Tab-separated table of C-alpha atoms and ligand atoms in Angstrom:
chain	number	residue	atom	x	y	z
V	5	MET	CA	-0.088	-0.200	0.054
V	6	ASN	CA	1.297	3.140	-1.064
V	7	GLU	CA	1.120	6.667	1.499
V	8	ARG	CA	-1.813	8.089	-0.071
V	9	GLU	CA	-3.963	5.104	-0.181
V	10	LYS	CA	-2.695	4.325	3.669
V	11	ASN	CA	-3.868	7.893	4.435
V	12	GLY	CA	-6.911	8.644	1.857
V	13	PRO	CA	-10.178	9.646	3.485
V	14	LEU	CA	-11.383	7.312	6.311
V	15	VAL	CA	-14.802	9.166	6.010
V	16	ASP	CA	-15.915	11.636	3.888
V	17	GLN	CA	-18.642	13.599	2.454
V	18	ARG	CA	-19.645	15.013	5.946
V	19	ASP	CA	-20.041	18.377	7.038
V	20	GLU	CA	-16.759	20.406	7.274
V	21	SER	CA	-17.079	21.017	11.041
V	22	ASP	CA	-16.446	17.187	11.556
V	23	ARG	CA	-12.776	17.303	9.643
V	24	ILE	CA	-9.681	17.280	10.767
V	25	LEU	CA	-6.049	17.442	8.706
V	26	ILE	CA	-3.104	15.509	10.372
V	27	VAL	CA	-0.092	16.575	9.113
V	28	ASP	CA	3.292	14.731	9.893
V	29	ASP	CA	6.099	12.834	7.851
V	30	ASP	CA	6.560	10.516	10.728
V	31	PRO	CA	4.032	7.668	10.192
V	32	SER	CA	3.700	6.055	13.175
V	33	MET	CA	2.694	9.266	15.038
V	34	ARG	CA	0.658	10.149	12.240
V	35	THR	CA	-1.648	7.139	12.627
V	36	ALA	CA	-1.828	7.477	16.439
V	37	LEU	CA	-2.992	10.895	16.001
V	38	MET	CA	-5.258	9.785	13.355
V	39	GLU	CA	-6.692	6.863	15.172
V	40	THR	CA	-7.104	9.309	18.255
V	41	VAL	CA	-9.115	12.144	16.226
V	42	LYS	CA	-11.293	8.916	14.835
V	43	ARG	CA	-12.275	8.206	18.053
V	44	LEU	CA	-13.108	11.546	18.793
V	45	GLY	CA	-15.510	11.205	16.429
V	46	TYR	CA	-14.137	13.638	13.859
V	47	ALA	CA	-13.396	12.666	10.054
V	48	VAL	CA	-9.791	12.824	9.473
V	49	GLU	CA	-7.407	12.359	7.082
V	50	GLY	CA	-3.589	12.297	7.212
V	51	ALA	CA	-0.648	14.143	4.874
V	52	VAL	CA	2.710	13.219	4.752
V	53	ASP	CA	3.750	16.741	4.370
V	54	GLY	CA	3.106	20.426	3.691
V	55	SER	CA	2.370	20.581	-0.285
V	56	ASP	CA	0.436	17.339	0.050
V	57	ALA	CA	-1.273	18.733	3.148
V	58	MET	CA	-2.208	21.976	0.868
V	59	GLU	CA	-3.814	19.725	-1.636
V	60	ARG	CA	-6.068	17.828	0.916
V	61	LEU	CA	-6.656	21.020	2.434
V	62	VAL	CA	-8.413	22.020	-0.615
V	63	ARG	CA	-10.227	18.837	-1.040
V	64	PHE	CA	-10.941	17.717	1.936
V	65	ARG	CA	-11.586	21.262	3.469
V	66	PRO	CA	-10.886	20.750	7.311
V	67	TRP	CA	-11.687	23.027	10.226
V	68	LEU	CA	-8.417	21.990	11.755
V	69	VAL	CA	-4.972	21.341	11.088
V	70	LEU	CA	-2.812	19.522	13.130
V	71	THR	CA	0.448	20.437	11.637
V	72	ASP	CA	3.781	19.076	12.743
V	73	LEU	CA	6.938	21.460	12.552
V	74	ARG	CA	9.799	19.925	10.806
V	75	MET	CA	9.281	18.171	7.217
V	76	PRO	CA	10.212	17.994	3.886
V	77	ARG	CA	9.149	19.972	1.117
V	78	LEU	CA	6.963	22.517	2.869
V	79	SER	CA	7.820	23.130	6.342
V	80	GLY	CA	5.532	23.351	9.439
V	81	LEU	CA	5.804	27.123	9.409
V	82	ASP	CA	5.348	27.187	5.615
V	83	LEU	CA	2.234	25.514	5.703
V	84	ILE	CA	0.422	27.556	8.450
V	85	LYS	CA	1.337	30.801	5.943
V	86	GLU	CA	-0.304	29.347	3.291
V	87	ILE	CA	-3.146	28.238	5.124
V	88	ARG	CA	-3.551	31.925	6.512
V	89	SER	CA	-3.619	33.026	3.311
V	90	ARG	CA	-5.505	30.512	1.264
V	91	ALA	CA	-8.297	29.418	4.295
V	92	PRO	CA	-8.098	31.715	6.845
V	93	GLN	CA	-11.209	29.660	8.623
V	94	VAL	CA	-9.114	27.374	9.311
V	95	THR	CA	-7.905	26.329	12.704
V	96	ILE	CA	-4.395	25.490	13.287
V	97	VAL	CA	-2.189	23.544	15.710
V	98	LEU	CA	1.206	23.304	15.537
V	99	MET	CA	3.246	20.611	17.699
V	100	THR	CA	6.601	20.943	18.231
V	101	ALA	CA	9.218	19.863	20.393
V	102	TYR	CA	10.502	21.588	23.774
V	103	GLY	CA	13.686	22.626	22.331
V	104	THR	CA	11.847	24.867	19.473
V	105	ILE	CA	9.605	26.896	21.332
V	106	GLU	CA	10.759	30.101	19.683
V	107	THR	CA	9.253	28.632	16.439
V	108	ALA	CA	5.629	27.588	18.488
V	109	VAL	CA	5.875	31.557	18.917
V	110	GLU	CA	6.804	32.457	15.370
V	111	ALA	CA	4.233	30.275	14.360
V	112	MET	CA	1.487	31.350	16.999
V	113	LYS	CA	1.933	34.868	15.224
V	114	LEU	CA	1.996	33.383	11.580
V	115	GLY	CA	-1.583	32.578	12.679
V	116	ALA	CA	-1.399	28.954	14.559
V	117	SER	CA	-4.016	29.137	17.185
V	118	GLU	CA	-2.191	27.183	19.513
V	119	TYR	CA	0.557	24.646	20.390
V	120	LEU	CA	1.090	21.476	21.409
V	121	LEU	CA	4.653	20.344	23.100
V	122	LYS	CA	5.586	16.821	22.165
V	123	PRO	CA	5.762	14.497	24.066
V	124	PHE	CA	1.974	15.445	24.611
V	125	SER	CA	-0.442	12.422	25.652
V	126	MET	CA	-3.542	12.237	23.569
V	127	ASP	CA	-5.712	13.030	26.685
V	128	VAL	CA	-3.819	16.366	26.320
V	129	LEU	CA	-4.721	16.680	22.082
V	130	GLU	CA	-8.424	15.052	23.205
V	131	ARG	CA	-9.049	18.568	25.730
V	132	MET	CA	-7.147	20.740	23.048
V	133	ILE	CA	-9.814	19.669	20.053
V	134	VAL	CA	-12.546	19.687	22.404
V	135	SER	CA	-12.060	23.715	23.585
V	136	LEU	CA	-11.001	24.602	20.143
V	137	LYS	CA	-14.272	23.342	18.696
V	138	ALA	CA	-15.977	24.769	21.559
V	139	GLY	CA	-14.252	28.115	20.998
V	140	ARG	CA	-15.433	28.157	17.742
V	141	GLU	CA	-19.211	27.418	18.127
V	142	ASP	CA	-19.275	30.247	21.067
V	143	GLY	CA	-18.281	32.384	17.790
V	144	LEU	CA	-15.282	32.707	19.930
V	145	PRO	CA	-13.121	31.218	17.124
V	146	ALA	CA	-9.497	30.353	18.491
V	147	GLY	CA	-8.355	30.947	14.985
V	148	PRO	CA	-9.417	33.798	12.062
V	149	PRO	CA	-13.298	33.914	12.086
V	150	VAL	CA	-15.189	32.104	8.769
V	151	GLN	CA	-15.010	35.541	6.683
V	152	SER	CA	-14.233	35.688	3.222
V	153	THR	CA	-11.991	38.194	1.888
V	154	GLU	CA	-13.437	39.101	-1.155
V	155	SER	CA	-15.406	42.225	-1.341
V	156	ARG	CA	-18.668	42.032	-2.788
V	157	ALA	CA	-19.061	44.919	-5.864
V	158	ILE	CA	-20.050	47.846	-4.817
V	159	LEU	CA	-23.190	49.245	-6.932
V	160	THR	CA	-23.700	53.087	-7.641
V	161	GLN	CA	-24.905	55.681	-9.964
V	162	ASP	CA	-24.493	58.354	-7.432
V	163	PRO	CA	-22.220	60.729	-8.585
V	164	GLY	CA	-21.238	61.568	-5.092
V	165	MET	CA	-20.667	57.544	-4.266
V	166	VAL	CA	-18.543	57.361	-7.303
V	167	ARG	CA	-16.219	60.208	-6.295
V	168	LEU	CA	-15.871	58.775	-2.750
V	169	LEU	CA	-14.627	55.257	-4.092
V	170	SER	CA	-12.064	56.773	-6.729
V	171	THR	CA	-10.953	58.792	-3.555
V	172	ILE	CA	-10.887	55.337	-1.666
V	173	GLU	CA	-9.172	53.156	-4.555
V	174	GLY	CA	-6.345	56.131	-3.822
V	175	VAL	CA	-6.360	56.074	-0.063
V	176	ALA	CA	-6.114	51.956	-0.251
V	177	ALA	CA	-2.697	51.337	-1.574
V	178	SER	CA	-1.368	53.315	1.631
V	179	GLN	CA	-1.550	52.234	5.000
V	180	ALA	CA	-3.618	55.171	6.327
V	181	THR	CA	-6.184	54.341	8.920
V	182	VAL	CA	-9.777	54.795	8.075
V	183	LEU	CA	-12.381	55.842	9.506
V	184	ILE	CA	-16.180	55.324	7.912
V	185	HIS	CA	-18.735	57.105	9.216
V	186	GLY	CA	-22.418	56.067	8.037
V	187	GLU	CA	-26.121	55.326	9.743
V	188	SER	CA	-26.454	51.869	9.970
V	189	GLY	CA	-26.435	49.656	6.525
V	190	THR	CA	-24.983	52.321	4.327
V	191	GLY	CA	-22.310	49.548	3.274
V	192	LYS	CA	-19.573	50.669	5.772
V	193	GLU	CA	-18.304	47.207	6.631
V	194	LEU	CA	-18.350	46.529	2.294
V	195	LEU	CA	-16.276	49.837	1.726
V	196	ALA	CA	-13.959	48.871	4.381
V	197	ARG	CA	-13.432	45.465	2.226
V	198	PHE	CA	-13.199	47.299	-0.859
V	199	ILE	CA	-10.306	49.004	0.595
V	200	HIS	CA	-8.498	45.948	1.974
V	201	ALA	CA	-8.526	44.010	-1.262
V	202	ARG	CA	-7.412	46.702	-3.375
V	203	SER	CA	-4.797	47.659	-1.036
V	204	PRO	CA	-1.163	45.241	-0.737
V	205	ARG	CA	-2.359	43.316	2.066
V	206	ALA	CA	-5.120	41.823	0.076
V	207	HIS	CA	-4.204	38.451	-0.050
V	208	ARG	CA	-3.413	38.532	3.892
V	209	PRO	CA	-6.391	38.350	6.688
V	210	PHE	CA	-9.270	40.782	7.280
V	211	ILE	CA	-10.121	40.419	10.592
V	212	ALA	CA	-13.762	42.242	11.909
V	213	VAL	CA	-14.482	43.194	15.301
V	214	ASN	CA	-18.010	44.511	16.427
V	215	CYS	CA	-16.989	46.398	19.337
V	216	ALA	CA	-20.665	46.517	20.152
V	217	ALA	CA	-21.690	43.319	20.216
V	218	LEU	CA	-19.364	42.093	23.237
V	219	PRO	CA	-19.158	42.835	26.500
V	220	ASP	CA	-16.317	45.154	27.359
V	221	GLY	CA	-14.425	42.233	29.294
V	222	LEU	CA	-14.976	39.936	26.486
V	223	LEU	CA	-14.164	42.645	23.773
V	224	GLU	CA	-11.061	42.711	25.777
V	225	SER	CA	-9.947	39.351	25.218
V	226	GLU	CA	-11.280	39.054	21.839
V	227	LEU	CA	-9.189	41.964	20.497
V	228	PHE	CA	-5.814	41.235	23.140
V	229	GLY	CA	-5.941	37.562	23.486
V	230	HIS	CA	-5.131	35.711	26.707
V	231	GLU	CA	-2.745	33.211	28.032
V	232	ARG	CA	-4.081	29.839	29.730
V	233	GLY	CA	-5.650	30.607	32.978
V	234	ALA	CA	-5.082	34.242	32.533
V	235	PHE	CA	-8.243	34.635	34.506
V	236	THR	CA	-11.609	31.930	35.933
V	237	GLY	CA	-12.281	30.469	32.799
V	238	ALA	CA	-9.193	30.906	30.469
V	239	LEU	CA	-8.645	27.370	29.937
V	240	ILE	CA	-6.627	27.679	26.659
V	241	LYS	CA	-4.489	30.361	24.871
V	242	LYS	CA	-6.232	32.383	22.830
V	243	ILE	CA	-4.628	34.371	19.926
V	244	GLY	CA	-6.591	38.148	19.967
V	245	LYS	CA	-7.744	39.823	16.938
V	246	PHE	CA	-4.876	41.976	16.579
V	247	GLU	CA	-2.279	39.438	16.291
V	248	MET	CA	-4.937	37.671	13.787
V	249	ALA	CA	-4.849	40.706	11.923
V	250	HIS	CA	-0.668	40.898	12.087
V	251	THR	CA	0.433	41.519	7.699
V	252	GLY	CA	-3.338	42.107	7.399
V	253	THR	CA	-6.568	44.781	8.450
V	254	LEU	CA	-7.943	44.735	11.130
V	255	LEU	CA	-11.796	46.399	11.038
V	256	LEU	CA	-13.027	47.782	13.987
V	257	ASP	CA	-17.042	48.031	13.697
V	258	GLU	CA	-19.013	50.247	15.572
V	259	ILE	CA	-15.669	51.858	17.681
V	260	SER	CA	-17.630	54.571	19.437
V	261	GLU	CA	-18.948	51.924	21.498
V	262	MET	CA	-15.424	50.432	22.948
V	263	ASN	CA	-15.175	51.516	27.018
V	264	LEU	CA	-12.369	54.662	28.048
V	265	PRO	CA	-10.315	52.049	29.479
V	266	LEU	CA	-9.976	49.283	26.238
V	267	GLN	CA	-9.908	52.738	24.240
V	268	ALA	CA	-6.456	53.724	25.640
V	269	LYS	CA	-4.909	50.181	25.409
V	270	LEU	CA	-6.260	50.512	21.460
V	271	LEU	CA	-4.376	54.132	21.708
V	272	ARG	CA	-1.139	52.070	22.718
V	273	VAL	CA	-1.492	49.384	19.911
V	274	LEU	CA	-1.950	51.647	17.523
V	275	GLN	CA	0.933	53.688	19.054
V	276	GLU	CA	3.398	50.977	19.717
V	277	ARG	CA	2.451	48.392	17.453
V	278	GLU	CA	2.507	45.762	19.895
V	279	VAL	CA	0.004	44.209	22.036
V	280	ASP	CA	0.022	42.820	25.148
V	281	ARG	CA	-2.214	39.458	26.021
V	282	ILE	CA	-3.839	39.594	29.056
V	283	GLY	CA	-1.606	37.326	31.504
V	284	GLY	CA	1.091	37.813	28.983
V	285	ARG	CA	4.775	38.608	29.989
V	286	ASP	CA	6.358	40.124	26.617
V	287	PRO	CA	4.912	42.342	24.044
V	288	VAL	CA	3.966	40.767	20.138
V	289	PRO	CA	4.716	43.110	17.301
V	290	VAL	CA	2.132	43.456	15.499
V	291	ASN	CA	1.441	44.795	11.825
V	292	ILE	CA	-2.135	46.175	10.706
V	293	ARG	CA	-3.977	48.554	9.160
V	294	VAL	CA	-6.672	49.525	11.012
V	295	ILE	CA	-10.489	50.779	9.201
V	296	ALA	CA	-12.857	51.874	11.964
V	297	THR	CA	-16.428	52.090	11.472
V	298	THR	CA	-19.137	54.277	13.187
V	299	ASN	CA	-22.400	55.445	13.223
V	300	ARG	CA	-21.985	57.873	15.831
V	301	ALA	CA	-20.309	61.509	14.888
V	302	LEU	CA	-17.402	60.238	16.743
V	303	TYR	CA	-16.136	64.086	17.575
V	304	ARG	CA	-19.196	64.789	19.286
V	305	GLU	CA	-18.606	61.204	21.878
V	306	VAL	CA	-15.181	63.406	21.996
V	307	GLU	CA	-16.969	66.363	23.448
V	308	ALA	CA	-19.157	64.171	25.529
V	309	GLY	CA	-16.163	63.052	26.903
V	310	ARG	CA	-17.202	58.889	25.803
V	311	PHE	CA	-14.402	59.273	23.337
V	312	ARG	CA	-10.721	60.192	24.111
V	313	GLU	CA	-9.513	62.905	22.012
V	314	ASP	CA	-6.047	61.418	21.246
V	315	LEU	CA	-7.703	57.575	19.812
V	316	TYR	CA	-10.495	60.554	17.782
V	317	TYR	CA	-7.018	61.520	15.997
V	318	ARG	CA	-5.126	58.581	15.598
V	319	LEU	CA	-8.304	57.246	13.567
V	320	ASN	CA	-9.569	60.220	11.802
V	321	VAL	CA	-6.148	60.028	9.758
V	322	PHE	CA	-8.687	59.629	6.668
V	323	PRO	CA	-12.611	59.949	7.437
V	324	ILE	CA	-15.233	58.904	5.027
V	325	THR	CA	-18.603	59.547	5.313
V	326	VAL	CA	-20.694	57.435	3.256
V	327	PRO	CA	-24.534	59.049	2.550
V	328	PRO	CA	-27.578	57.483	3.734
V	329	LEU	CA	-29.539	55.451	1.056
V	330	ARG	CA	-32.321	58.555	1.058
V	331	GLU	CA	-29.745	60.969	-0.350
V	332	ARG	CA	-28.707	59.072	-3.185
V	333	ALA	CA	-32.207	57.814	-4.418
V	334	ILE	CA	-31.008	57.709	-7.820
V	335	ASP	CA	-29.286	54.190	-6.578
V	336	ILE	CA	-32.154	52.946	-5.099
V	337	PRO	CA	-34.039	51.634	-8.845
V	338	LEU	CA	-30.053	49.763	-9.114
V	339	LEU	CA	-30.253	48.505	-6.008
V	340	ALA	CA	-33.769	46.793	-5.942
V	341	ARG	CA	-33.454	45.681	-9.380
V	342	ASN	CA	-30.269	43.684	-8.279
V	343	PHE	CA	-31.113	42.356	-4.806
V	344	SER	CA	-34.591	41.087	-6.475
V	345	THR	CA	-32.320	39.204	-9.334
V	346	GLN	CA	-29.880	37.969	-6.429
V	347	SER	CA	-32.913	36.916	-4.276
V	348	ALA	CA	-34.627	35.340	-7.003
V	349	LEU	CA	-31.924	33.356	-8.216
V	350	ARG	CA	-31.146	31.937	-4.867
V	351	ASN	CA	-34.438	30.717	-4.870
V	352	GLY	CA	-34.514	29.351	-7.809
V	353	LEU	CA	-37.073	31.661	-8.816
V	354	THR	CA	-37.215	33.776	-12.436
V	355	PRO	CA	-35.755	37.132	-11.838
V	356	PRO	CA	-39.495	39.391	-11.253
V	357	THR	CA	-39.775	42.828	-12.738
V	358	LEU	CA	-40.322	45.759	-10.546
V	359	SER	CA	-43.573	47.169	-11.778
V	360	ASP	CA	-43.146	51.782	-12.117
V	361	ASP	CA	-45.396	52.021	-9.006
V	362	ALA	CA	-43.051	49.674	-7.044
V	363	LEU	CA	-40.029	51.675	-8.421
V	364	ALA	CA	-41.776	55.030	-7.153
V	365	HIS	CA	-42.801	54.005	-3.989
V	366	LEU	CA	-39.196	52.565	-2.979
V	367	GLN	CA	-38.481	56.093	-3.903
V	368	ARG	CA	-40.509	57.644	-1.726
V	369	LEU	CA	-39.318	55.433	1.666
V	370	ALA	CA	-37.002	56.845	4.081
V	371	TRP	CA	-34.559	53.933	4.518
V	372	LYS	CA	-33.599	54.349	8.364
V	373	GLY	CA	-32.017	50.748	7.822
V	374	ASN	CA	-30.288	52.009	4.499
V	375	VAL	CA	-29.043	49.450	1.937
V	376	ARG	CA	-29.758	46.571	4.251
V	377	GLU	CA	-32.930	47.624	4.515
V	378	LEU	CA	-33.480	47.786	0.630
V	379	GLU	CA	-31.861	44.080	0.750
V	380	ASN	CA	-34.059	42.939	3.639
V	381	VAL	CA	-37.341	44.500	1.563
V	382	MET	CA	-36.298	43.060	-1.941
V	383	GLU	CA	-36.199	40.012	-0.617
V	384	ARG	CA	-39.156	39.643	0.751
V	385	ALA	CA	-41.081	41.250	-2.128
V	386	VAL	CA	-39.546	38.386	-4.575
V	387	LEU	CA	-40.961	35.359	-2.761
V	388	LEU	CA	-44.349	37.537	-1.920
V	389	ALA	CA	-44.349	38.748	-5.752
V	390	GLY	CA	-44.352	34.928	-6.465
V	391	ASP	CA	-44.502	34.571	-10.312
V	392	GLY	CA	-45.990	37.849	-11.175
V	393	ALA	CA	-44.262	41.319	-10.741
V	394	ILE	CA	-43.279	43.493	-7.857
V	395	LEU	CA	-45.985	45.920	-6.813
V	396	PRO	CA	-45.995	48.325	-4.332
V	397	GLU	CA	-47.736	46.335	-1.569
V	398	HIS	CA	-44.899	43.608	-1.619
V	399	CYS	CA	-42.562	46.039	-0.236
V	400	PRO	CA	-43.328	47.325	3.108
V	401	ALA	CA	-40.425	49.237	4.614
V	402	ASP	CA	-38.746	47.575	7.538
V	403	THR	CA	-38.895	50.899	9.917
V	404	CYS	CA	-42.224	51.984	11.919
V	405	GLY	CA	-44.052	54.660	9.881
V	406	ASP	CA	-41.483	55.928	7.198
V	407	THR	CA	-41.778	57.158	3.817
V	408	VAL	CA	-40.476	60.665	3.602
V	409	GLY	CA	-44.163	61.892	3.264
V	410	GLN	CA	-46.489	60.236	5.109
V	411	PRO	CA	-46.703	57.188	7.123
V	412	VAL	CA	-47.841	53.698	5.134
V	413	ARG	CA	-47.924	51.845	8.079
V	414	PRO	CA	-51.389	51.886	9.652
V	415	GLN	CA	-50.644	52.624	13.636
V	416	HIS	CA	-52.860	49.723	14.526
V	417	PRO	CA	-51.663	46.962	11.315
V	418	ALA	CA	-54.474	45.039	10.264
V	419	ASN	CA	-54.789	41.747	11.173
V	420	GLY	CA	-53.207	39.497	8.245
V	421	SER	CA	-51.071	42.603	6.874
V	422	LEU	CA	-47.893	42.043	5.832
V	423	TRP	CA	-46.458	43.734	8.697
V	424	GLU	CA	-48.072	41.430	10.791
V	425	MET	CA	-46.663	38.242	8.909
V	426	GLU	CA	-43.849	39.155	9.860
V	427	ARG	CA	-43.929	39.876	13.215
V	428	GLU	CA	-45.515	36.471	13.556
V	429	LEU	CA	-42.487	35.211	11.260
V	430	ILE	CA	-40.059	36.913	13.702
V	431	PHE	CA	-41.813	35.613	16.672
V	432	LYS	CA	-42.060	31.984	15.751
V	433	THR	CA	-38.297	31.801	14.775
V	434	LEU	CA	-37.377	33.036	18.376
V	435	ALA	CA	-39.625	30.280	19.825
V	436	ARG	CA	-37.492	28.097	17.642
V	437	VAL	CA	-34.168	29.005	18.278
V	438	LYS	CA	-35.224	29.436	22.192
V	439	ASP	CA	-34.691	33.277	21.988
V	440	ASN	CA	-31.406	33.186	20.518
V	441	ARG	CA	-31.292	36.415	18.874
V	442	THR	CA	-28.031	36.360	16.973
V	443	HIS	CA	-29.324	33.076	15.327
V	444	ALA	CA	-32.793	34.183	14.956
V	445	ALA	CA	-31.459	37.347	13.018
V	446	LYS	CA	-29.256	34.582	10.865
V	447	GLU	CA	-32.366	32.534	9.843
V	448	LEU	CA	-34.765	35.723	9.042
V	449	GLY	CA	-31.393	37.063	6.994
V	450	ILE	CA	-31.475	40.157	8.447
V	451	SER	CA	-29.095	42.293	11.431
V	452	ILE	CA	-29.253	41.577	15.091
V	453	ARG	CA	-29.710	45.560	14.933
V	454	THR	CA	-32.689	45.172	12.774
V	455	LEU	CA	-34.057	42.726	14.976
V	456	ARG	CA	-33.142	44.765	17.750
V	457	ASN	CA	-35.195	47.452	16.121
V	458	LYS	CA	-38.118	45.227	15.295
V	459	LEU	CA	-38.697	43.741	18.733
V	460	ARG	CA	-38.648	47.490	19.957
V	461	GLU	CA	-41.195	48.926	17.444
V	462	TYR	CA	-43.451	45.090	18.408
V	463	ARG	CA	-43.228	46.880	21.515
V	464	GLU	CA	-43.499	50.181	21.133
V	465	CYS	CA	-46.768	49.249	18.690
V	466	GLU	CA	-48.168	46.954	21.397
V	467	ARG	CA	-51.062	44.550	20.808
V	468	PRO	CA	-51.929	41.822	22.244
V	469	LEU	CA	-50.160	38.564	20.492
V	470	SER	CA	-52.352	35.865	18.955
V	471	ILE	CA	-49.328	33.931	17.976
V	472	PRO	CA	-48.853	30.685	19.221
V	473	MET	CA	-45.342	30.146	20.418
V	474	SER	CA	-44.212	26.629	19.088
I	797	ATP	N1	-23.575	49.609	-2.837
I	797	ATP	C1	-24.107	48.790	-2.512
I	797	ATP	N2	-24.090	47.977	-3.664
I	797	ATP	C2	-24.438	46.697	-3.097
I	797	ATP	N3	-24.778	46.328	-1.830
I	797	ATP	C3	-24.348	47.066	-0.698
I	797	ATP	C4	-24.025	48.265	-1.188
I	797	ATP	N4	-23.787	49.089	-0.030
I	797	ATP	C5	-24.864	48.331	1.237
I	797	ATP	N5	-25.130	46.895	0.106
I	797	ATP	C6	-25.301	45.564	1.464
I	797	ATP	O1	-26.150	45.953	2.355
I	797	ATP	C7	-25.446	45.528	3.291
I	797	ATP	C8	-25.109	46.549	4.259
I	797	ATP	O2	-23.880	46.606	4.301
I	797	ATP	P1	-22.764	47.224	5.254
I	797	ATP	O3	-22.889	45.730	6.330
I	797	ATP	O4	-21.316	46.870	4.896
I	797	ATP	O5	-23.661	48.103	6.280
I	797	ATP	P2	-23.292	48.895	7.663
I	797	ATP	O6	-22.905	50.162	7.238
I	797	ATP	O7	-21.902	47.974	7.905
I	797	ATP	O8	-24.189	48.378	8.279
I	797	ATP	P3	-24.309	48.165	10.020
I	797	ATP	O9	-23.729	50.299	10.700
I	797	ATP	O10	-25.088	47.799	10.219
I	797	ATP	O11	-22.834	47.609	10.154
I	797	ATP	C9	-24.640	44.408	3.238
I	797	ATP	O12	-24.982	43.310	2.483
I	797	ATP	C10	-24.339	44.772	1.689
I	797	ATP	O13	-23.469	43.898	0.938
I	798	MG	MG1	-20.913	47.123	9.702
């Protein structure tokens, strides 16, 4: 039997989250590791060196790669580099001997999540896999998050936006910190990805951190990482987002929501270009390009004493303001057609036409949720319109009472109205996912913020609920 056959897929065609790749040139070590991993219930493949691993990475698509350091052809470190640039979502663990601890540190900088010092017992390996897996499922991945770095096309015909994009092309090439200001859903993250994709760092990691999504303590360890045992619950060492973004771009989303102590720490990172892991001894140098977004006017936060002035100036090197959708109504038909076509194709339907009435109606709405709201409205319109053209009644706005002129939504929505159907859908989804808003938002294809706003709106427009909650 040749190597390939011996190490061929043991189980395949499983969910990606079940697959682990072992890379080791020592056959007995490789077999032992594969056996252990298989016993844990994972599908496993073995690679004999780095090049073999790269090939299997594409075909087998593991969530975790466990690699030896010294191997012929592509070494462990080179393999980590390759994986980081080509499959940034994969978690990597390096196996190494005591004498090469510096190399282990180097590996972490390159993007490994963990290292195992040889010799280790299979129990240690087992615990590590379980906790790495748990970390990923918590939404607190030990490796870089699943995120595609390619940016979606930015559609616009608005002269102001076109000018903005050409200015951005210019700044993308530089290292300059960019601060993107704009209302919710205007496309700030899309612009950040656009900048990254046109920068010399395009093939490096793009790591996004939403500063509003996590409580302060968690945000700190998310950003800075921590050593094992740094605090209660720090069971494994965790690489922070600053380090993950090393050589690439870090997007700090909703930066205004970061508390003052953390702002001070962020400022230090930006000034010194190094991070202090929680519980760590030596600072770790990082080379990152920072893009920050905010939907509040940040200078007002400075005036109010909620945001550090020195940090504001650090971030505000190249400020960009994305105009709200209602100020570029010329883009509404373009975006509406595009979103409805894409949504139809995704659902296996024929792309519908948009009636003139529907277009006129769409251009009258105030779009408080901006492009994201338009995207959601068109997604539903496609389903509601069925085989026919999209009509105004298929396009109720997401946000309460909300045309530029008079409100369209009745104060007390009639039973069976779209508004009611939507509310029912939301509550049913929430019940199904046991009130987990993150999951509900994902299932509904809306942002958590939109979901939150809707729930608030339902509370405000309180009516007795007649929906069975199961
Ligand atoms: N000009 C555009 N062309 C195509 N799609 C767009 C455009 N602008 C925004 N979108 C889409 O609209 C949605 C919202 O965009 P994005 O997430 O970038 O907004 P945001 O400003 O970061 O929102 P938030 O403040 O809520 O985080 C995304 O699905 C994005 O792809
Ligand atoms: Mg965003």
